[in-house]
Amino acid sequence: MLELPTDLPADLAPLSWLIGVWEGTGVIDFPVGEERLQGEFAHRVSFSHDGGSFLNYSSTATLLGDDGEQSLPLVSEIGFWRLSRPAGDADAGPALLPPQAEAAPRTVDDVEELRGDNGAFPIEVSLAHSDGMLELYLGEIKGPRIDLASDAIVRGAGGKDYGAATRLYGLVDGHLLWAWDIAALGTPLRSHASARLAKV
């Protein structure tokens, strides 16, 4: 049974089902030229909050050998997930600047104003990868389903070719399922990895 926290800022209500640590396995299958990169990996994802109007996110993955033992660390990610809304004078930032105005805490009614005609809330996800790649995703969350598409990708001069991505997350029978499509290494946008994770 999934337990939802009740002490969250109003802006986290639509995201609350994600909070916790999820572990499981997934598969990679992606063509690069004449080669096909395939394998199974162990995956651990954590969503937490510290009282702000966003979720902290971290993810690690390790390629599994033929014997099922973890053999090769893959790219890790850290980042932040939030509902997308205009920042006002009562919000902190940019950088370490404090709010310029005092405001009452946001309410469920304030959050409901963000809901679109299709019943979904706009969401933005910013991620930093351990290989130096940075991603900004925009999308929507509707109940236990999240659809994201890359809006910006930043890579250093030595970074590998990586041009676009989409991600899909869903809660199915108490498990977090996700799929990640990428355009990379000369291959146009297509599926490259998916996983099924259980809350631990």
XYZ file of N, CA and C in Angstrom, residues 14-194:
543
model
N 0.689 17.152 -5.964
C 0.615 16.280 -7.147
C 1.810 15.344 -7.295
N 2.951 15.682 -6.685
C 4.174 14.887 -6.802
C 4.376 13.928 -5.629
N 3.501 13.977 -4.631
C 3.753 13.288 -3.365
C 3.914 11.781 -3.508
N 3.289 11.166 -4.503
C 3.387 9.709 -4.660
C 4.798 9.255 -5.040
N 5.638 10.182 -5.493
C 7.010 9.834 -5.858
C 7.937 9.719 -4.647
N 7.599 10.372 -3.543
C 8.524 10.501 -2.411
C 8.891 9.134 -1.838
N 10.194 8.926 -1.700
C 10.713 7.682 -1.155
C 11.887 7.194 -1.970
N 12.354 6.002 -1.620
C 13.458 5.367 -2.341
C 12.893 4.182 -3.107
N 13.271 4.100 -4.375
C 12.785 3.057 -5.277
C 13.985 2.288 -5.819
N 13.884 0.956 -5.848
C 14.970 0.136 -6.382
C 14.409 -0.962 -7.266
N 15.203 -1.351 -8.247
C 14.799 -2.430 -9.131
C 15.814 -2.598 -10.242
N 15.358 -3.156 -11.347
C 16.229 -3.388 -12.491
C 15.571 -2.872 -13.755
N 16.412 -2.694 -14.758
C 15.927 -2.232 -16.046
C 16.769 -2.796 -17.163
N 16.409 -2.418 -18.382
C 17.134 -2.895 -19.553
C 17.532 -1.721 -20.436
N 18.678 -1.871 -21.088
C 19.183 -0.914 -22.067
C 19.178 -1.607 -23.420
N 18.725 -0.896 -24.447
C 18.771 -1.423 -25.813
C 18.797 -0.223 -26.752
N 19.966 0.058 -27.346
C 20.111 1.262 -28.159
C 21.129 1.012 -29.270
N 20.752 1.268 -30.530
C 21.701 1.065 -31.626
C 22.619 2.278 -31.805
N 23.899 2.005 -32.012
C 24.877 3.037 -32.340
C 25.624 2.547 -33.576
N 25.296 3.110 -34.724
C 25.869 2.625 -35.977
C 25.475 1.178 -36.203
N 26.465 0.328 -36.423
C 26.211 -1.105 -36.652
C 26.152 -1.895 -35.346
N 26.457 -1.232 -34.248
C 26.502 -1.911 -32.950
C 25.198 -1.698 -32.193
N 24.850 -2.645 -31.337
C 23.668 -2.520 -30.490
C 24.122 -2.610 -29.034
N 23.915 -1.538 -28.262
C 24.295 -1.524 -26.854
C 23.127 -2.076 -26.045
N 23.340 -3.197 -25.379
C 22.275 -3.868 -24.643
C 22.782 -4.315 -23.281
N 21.880 -4.462 -22.351
C 22.243 -4.988 -21.046
C 21.154 -4.753 -20.023
N 21.351 -5.348 -18.869
C 20.445 -5.166 -17.737
C 21.193 -4.369 -16.679
N 20.468 -3.517 -15.945
C 21.112 -2.703 -14.926
C 20.290 -2.673 -13.648
N 20.989 -2.478 -12.529
C 20.339 -2.240 -11.237
C 20.169 -0.732 -11.105
N 19.027 -0.321 -10.555
C 18.725 1.102 -10.513
C 18.160 1.483 -9.149
N 18.606 2.631 -8.658
C 18.103 3.173 -7.385
C 17.770 4.642 -7.590
N 16.546 5.019 -7.236
C 16.067 6.389 -7.389
C 15.537 6.865 -6.042
N 15.860 8.106 -5.692
C 15.373 8.686 -4.439
C 14.717 10.032 -4.718
N 13.513 10.212 -4.180
C 12.809 11.493 -4.190
C 12.607 11.901 -2.734
N 13.063 13.093 -2.375
C 12.894 13.567 -1.003
C 12.551 15.050 -1.030
N 12.208 15.586 0.134
C 11.940 17.030 0.213
C 12.479 17.556 1.533
N 12.785 18.849 1.539
C 13.326 19.474 2.747
C 12.470 20.652 3.182
N 11.188 20.626 2.806
C 10.275 21.694 3.190
C 10.044 22.719 2.102
N 10.854 22.693 1.053
C 10.664 23.615 -0.064
C 9.575 23.129 -1.014
N 9.325 23.892 -2.047
C 8.248 23.562 -2.989
C 8.763 22.723 -4.157
N 9.750 21.867 -3.893
C 10.353 21.026 -4.917
C 10.762 19.705 -4.293
N 10.968 18.699 -5.131
C 11.519 17.430 -4.684
C 12.991 17.360 -5.055
N 13.810 16.859 -4.128
C 15.195 16.523 -4.427
C 15.198 15.150 -5.086
N 16.043 14.977 -6.099
C 16.075 13.735 -6.860
C 17.506 13.245 -6.978
N 17.717 11.946 -6.837
C 19.012 11.349 -7.147
C 18.785 9.966 -7.732
N 19.699 9.575 -8.606
C 19.554 8.307 -9.313
C 20.925 7.710 -9.569
N 21.065 6.405 -9.306
C 22.293 5.684 -9.640
C 21.912 4.412 -10.387
N 22.794 3.989 -11.272
C 22.572 2.765 -12.037
C 23.895 2.050 -12.215
N 23.829 0.713 -12.187
C 25.015 -0.112 -12.363
C 24.687 -1.237 -13.324
N 25.489 -1.351 -14.370
C 25.308 -2.430 -15.337
C 25.534 -3.764 -14.651
N 24.698 -4.744 -14.963
C 24.827 -6.069 -14.373
C 25.572 -6.990 -15.333
N 26.450 -7.814 -14.804
C 27.161 -8.797 -15.614
C 26.266 -9.969 -15.954
N 26.771 -10.897 -16.730
C 25.999 -12.081 -17.126
C 25.575 -12.911 -15.926
N 26.330 -12.797 -14.828
C 26.004 -13.553 -13.615
C 25.035 -12.811 -12.704
N 24.562 -11.615 -13.148
C 23.635 -10.831 -12.343
C 24.305 -9.953 -11.306
N 25.636 -10.029 -11.206
C 26.368 -9.200 -10.255
C 26.605 -7.808 -10.853
N 26.594 -6.776 -9.988
C 26.849 -5.412 -10.460
C 28.290 -5.311 -10.925
N 28.481 -4.777 -12.135
C 29.821 -4.805 -12.704
C 30.359 -3.447 -13.142
N 29.495 -2.519 -13.555
C 30.004 -1.269 -14.116
C 29.068 -0.118 -13.756
N 29.555 0.869 -12.982
C 28.707 2.025 -12.669
C 28.368 2.795 -13.945
N 27.118 3.184 -14.080
C 26.664 4.012 -15.190
C 26.500 5.448 -14.699
N 26.044 6.339 -15.555
C 25.907 7.750 -15.194
C 24.904 7.920 -14.047
N 25.272 8.730 -13.048
C 24.370 9.086 -11.950
C 23.744 10.441 -12.243
N 22.610 10.720 -11.599
C 21.920 11.998 -11.783
C 21.517 12.565 -10.427
N 21.508 13.892 -10.345
C 20.883 14.588 -9.223
C 20.066 15.728 -9.818
N 19.065 16.184 -9.080
C 18.280 17.285 -9.621
C 17.105 17.653 -8.755
N 16.189 18.394 -9.388
C 15.028 18.931 -8.694
C 13.802 18.801 -9.589
N 12.685 18.406 -8.982
C 11.400 18.281 -9.668
C 10.445 19.273 -9.014
N 9.708 20.029 -9.818
C 8.775 21.015 -9.270
C 7.619 21.233 -10.235
N 6.512 21.725 -9.682
C 5.452 22.224 -10.547
C 5.960 23.494 -11.208
N 5.592 23.684 -12.439
C 6.023 24.858 -13.183
C 5.039 25.994 -12.939
N 5.553 27.101 -12.401
C 4.720 28.280 -12.167
C 5.613 29.504 -12.191
N 5.048 30.661 -12.509
C 5.872 31.876 -12.512
C 6.376 32.194 -11.103
N 7.637 32.570 -10.998
C 8.200 32.983 -9.712
C 7.740 34.405 -9.403
N 7.399 34.635 -8.152
C 6.950 35.960 -7.731
C 7.904 36.574 -6.726
N 7.576 37.760 -6.256
C 8.426 38.466 -5.295
C 8.555 37.721 -3.971
N 7.613 36.829 -3.663
C 7.664 36.083 -2.409
C 8.533 34.829 -2.521
N 9.058 34.550 -3.714
C 9.939 33.401 -3.909
C 11.402 33.833 -3.779
N 12.224 32.959 -3.197
C 13.661 33.241 -3.111
C 14.302 33.127 -4.488
N 15.485 33.752 -4.635
C 16.236 33.651 -5.884
C 16.088 34.896 -6.724
N 16.863 34.976 -7.804
C 17.833 33.969 -8.246
C 19.050 33.920 -7.339
N 19.859 32.866 -7.509
C 21.039 32.616 -6.683
C 20.632 32.582 -5.214
N 21.331 33.276 -4.334
C 21.007 33.245 -2.907
C 20.191 34.451 -2.463
N 19.580 35.163 -3.389
C 18.790 36.333 -3.014
C 17.531 35.914 -2.268
N 17.235 36.609 -1.164
C 16.027 36.286 -0.398
C 14.789 36.824 -1.109
N 13.612 36.373 -0.666
C 12.377 36.927 -1.239
C 12.318 38.437 -1.053
N 11.673 39.114 -1.984
C 11.531 40.570 -1.908
C 10.220 40.986 -1.265
N 9.367 40.032 -0.984
C 8.071 40.332 -0.362
C 7.669 39.154 0.508
N 6.829 39.437 1.482
C 6.313 38.381 2.341
C 4.948 37.973 1.805
N 4.699 36.687 1.824
C 3.408 36.203 1.307
C 2.909 35.065 2.174
N 1.603 34.853 2.155
C 1.016 33.734 2.888
C 1.432 32.435 2.204
N 1.526 31.333 2.958
C 1.857 30.048 2.331
C 0.865 29.715 1.219
N 1.375 29.070 0.179
C 0.502 28.671 -0.927
C -0.469 27.590 -0.463
N -1.672 27.605 -1.020
C -2.725 26.683 -0.620
C -3.055 25.723 -1.763
N -3.878 24.746 -1.455
C -4.358 23.805 -2.473
C -5.082 24.565 -3.579
N -5.818 25.604 -3.222
C -6.509 26.406 -4.242
C -5.510 27.092 -5.172
N -4.386 27.576 -4.628
C -3.342 28.166 -5.470
C -2.800 27.143 -6.460
N -2.580 25.926 -5.988
C -2.054 24.865 -6.847
C -3.081 24.487 -7.909
N -4.336 24.411 -7.533
C -5.393 24.043 -8.488
C -5.456 25.010 -9.664
N -5.079 26.253 -9.446
C -5.079 27.227 -10.534
C -4.071 26.864 -11.623
N -3.099 26.008 -11.290
C -2.102 25.584 -12.273
C -2.596 24.435 -13.151
N -3.661 23.767 -12.726
C -4.151 22.591 -13.460
C -4.664 23.015 -14.837
N -4.232 22.292 -15.875
C -4.648 22.580 -17.244
C -6.031 22.032 -17.554
N -6.525 22.360 -18.730
C -7.842 21.889 -19.154
C -7.913 20.367 -19.240
N -6.768 19.716 -19.462
C -6.745 18.249 -19.549
C -6.600 17.586 -18.176
N -6.598 18.386 -17.112
C -6.494 17.851 -15.757
C -5.074 17.672 -15.262
N -4.076 18.007 -16.085
C -2.675 17.820 -15.720
C -2.065 19.112 -15.186
N -1.026 18.947 -14.378
C -0.257 20.079 -13.860
C 1.040 20.198 -14.655
N 1.476 21.418 -14.986
C 2.767 21.574 -15.662
C 3.906 21.292 -14.682
N 4.962 20.673 -15.186
C 6.083 20.283 -14.335
C 7.391 20.631 -15.040
N 8.417 20.918 -14.244
C 9.751 21.110 -14.797
C 10.747 20.327 -13.953
N 11.711 19.733 -14.620
C 12.709 18.891 -13.965
C 14.084 19.331 -14.452
N 14.958 19.682 -13.528
C 16.336 20.038 -13.882
C 17.260 18.962 -13.329
N 18.144 18.434 -14.201
C 19.013 17.322 -13.839
C 20.458 17.632 -14.191
N 21.365 17.179 -13.350
C 22.792 17.208 -13.633
C 23.287 15.769 -13.630
N 24.008 15.390 -14.689
C 24.544 14.037 -14.813
C 26.000 14.022 -14.360
N 26.460 12.891 -13.874
C 27.843 12.777 -13.408
C 28.858 12.901 -14.541
N 28.411 12.799 -15.802
C 29.330 12.982 -16.934
C 29.385 14.437 -17.398
N 28.770 15.351 -16.636
C 28.827 16.776 -16.954
C 27.656 17.289 -17.767
N 26.760 16.422 -18.191
C 25.588 16.830 -18.962
C 24.556 17.470 -18.030
N 23.874 18.512 -18.526
C 22.775 19.152 -17.799
C 21.537 19.106 -18.664
N 20.377 18.829 -18.044
C 19.126 18.748 -18.785
C 18.030 19.541 -18.077
N 17.183 20.184 -18.869
C 15.948 20.778 -18.374
C 14.803 20.124 -19.129
N 13.905 19.505 -18.387
C 12.720 18.870 -18.962
C 11.485 19.685 -18.617
N 10.564 19.781 -19.544
C 9.239 20.337 -19.305
C 8.222 19.259 -19.629
N 7.113 19.290 -18.931
C 6.102 18.283 -19.195
C 4.903 18.474 -18.306
N 4.248 17.356 -17.978
C 3.056 17.437 -17.142
C 2.909 16.184 -16.306
N 2.208 16.373 -15.186
C 1.878 15.270 -14.296
C 0.366 15.228 -14.166
N -0.182 14.048 -14.394
C -1.623 13.845 -14.290
C -1.843 12.577 -13.491
N -2.246 12.749 -12.232
C -2.377 11.586 -11.359
C -1.035 10.886 -11.237
N -1.015 9.550 -11.432
C 0.242 8.819 -11.285
C 1.006 8.655 -12.608
N 0.948 9.642 -13.490
C 1.674 9.575 -14.765
C 2.380 10.907 -15.024
N 3.647 10.811 -15.451
C 4.450 11.988 -15.756
C 5.038 11.830 -17.153
N 4.823 12.831 -17.997
C 5.403 12.874 -19.338
C 6.343 14.074 -19.407
N 7.595 13.839 -19.819
C 8.602 14.893 -19.884
C 9.289 14.884 -21.245
N 9.675 16.070 -21.710
C 10.470 16.201 -22.926
C 11.564 17.229 -22.668
N 12.758 16.981 -23.176
C 13.863 17.904 -22.944
C 13.574 19.245 -23.615
N 13.833 20.299 -22.876
C 13.701 21.660 -23.399
C 15.081 22.250 -23.668
N 16.067 21.834 -22.880
C 17.439 22.296 -23.063
C 18.401 21.228 -22.567
N 19.492 21.045 -23.308
C 20.565 20.137 -22.918
C 21.877 20.899 -23.061
N 22.681 20.873 -22.017
C 23.973 21.555 -22.028
C 25.041 20.498 -21.793
N 26.079 20.509 -22.647
C 27.188 19.579 -22.466
C 28.499 20.304 -22.699
N 29.507 19.870 -21.995
C 30.823 20.470 -22.154
C 31.424 20.144 -23.503
N 32.530 20.819 -23.823
C 33.168 20.633 -25.123
C 33.584 19.186 -25.349
N 33.899 18.456 -24.292
C 34.323 17.065 -24.434
C 33.199 16.064 -24.292
N 31.957 16.549 -24.109
C 30.830 15.645 -23.898
C 30.445 14.888 -25.157
N 29.832 13.730 -24.976
C 29.369 12.922 -26.096
C 28.124 13.550 -26.726
N 27.855 13.185 -27.976
C 26.693 13.677 -28.699
C 25.405 13.225 -28.002
N 24.583 14.188 -27.611
C 23.312 13.909 -26.926
C 22.401 15.080 -27.233
N 21.356 14.861 -28.050
C 20.603 15.989 -28.575
C 19.206 16.204 -28.027
N 18.524 15.158 -27.577
C 17.141 15.310 -27.106
C 16.763 14.080 -26.291
N 15.707 14.231 -25.478
C 15.247 13.104 -24.672
C 13.797 13.295 -24.258
N 13.123 12.197 -24.034
C 11.803 12.190 -23.403
C 11.835 11.144 -22.301
N 11.028 11.366 -21.286
C 10.914 10.395 -20.200
C 9.443 10.239 -19.826
N 9.090 9.029 -19.465
C 7.742 8.697 -19.017
C 7.865 7.955 -17.691
N 7.129 8.405 -16.681
C 7.084 7.750 -15.379
C 5.637 7.429 -15.054
N 5.418 6.294 -14.398
C 4.065 5.951 -14.001
C 4.057 5.026 -12.808
N 3.015 5.121 -12.024
C 2.815 4.240 -10.881
C 1.839 3.154 -11.312
N 2.321 1.907 -11.365
C 1.516 0.780 -11.822
C 1.626 -0.337 -10.790
N 0.509 -0.708 -10.198
C 0.481 -1.776 -9.192
C 1.523 -1.555 -8.096
N 1.669 -0.300 -7.650
C 2.591 0.015 -6.566
C 4.042 0.096 -6.979
N 4.349 -0.065 -8.265
C 5.714 0.021 -8.761
C 5.892 1.297 -9.587
N 7.108 1.848 -9.535
C 7.454 2.985 -10.376
C 8.049 2.439 -11.668
N 7.350 2.635 -12.766
C 7.838 2.240 -14.081
C 8.276 3.484 -14.831
N 9.382 3.385 -15.554
C 9.820 4.528 -16.346
C 10.428 4.062 -17.653
N 10.382 4.952 -18.644
C 11.001 4.711 -19.948
C 11.684 6.000 -20.373
N 12.874 5.863 -20.979
C 13.693 7.019 -21.353
C 14.107 6.860 -22.806
N 13.668 7.794 -23.647
C 14.055 7.831 -25.055
C 15.105 8.919 -25.233
N 16.107 8.651 -26.086
C 17.151 9.642 -26.329
C 17.504 9.716 -27.807
N 18.024 10.868 -28.199
C 18.700 11.038 -29.488
C 20.169 11.247 -29.149
N 21.036 10.305 -29.540
C 22.432 10.375 -29.120
C 23.322 9.562 -30.042
N 24.592 9.944 -30.115
C 25.627 9.195 -30.824
C 25.221 8.877 -32.264
N 24.542 9.836 -32.909
C 24.148 9.669 -34.299
C 22.839 8.945 -34.519
N 22.194 8.478 -33.450
C 20.910 7.774 -33.563
C 19.787 8.742 -33.218
N 18.758 8.849 -34.085
C 17.638 9.738 -33.765
C 16.862 9.265 -32.536
N 15.965 10.128 -32.052
C 15.194 9.849 -30.837
C 14.522 8.484 -30.906
N 14.843 7.642 -29.926
C 14.225 6.323 -29.812
C 14.460 5.782 -28.408
N 13.745 4.722 -28.079
C 13.855 4.112 -26.760
C 15.288 3.665 -26.498
N 15.756 3.892 -25.269
C 17.088 3.394 -24.923
C 17.120 2.657 -23.587
N 16.191 2.984 -22.666
C 16.203 2.295 -21.375
C 14.826 2.363 -20.736
N 14.544 1.360 -19.905
C 13.312 1.341 -19.120
C 13.570 0.498 -17.871
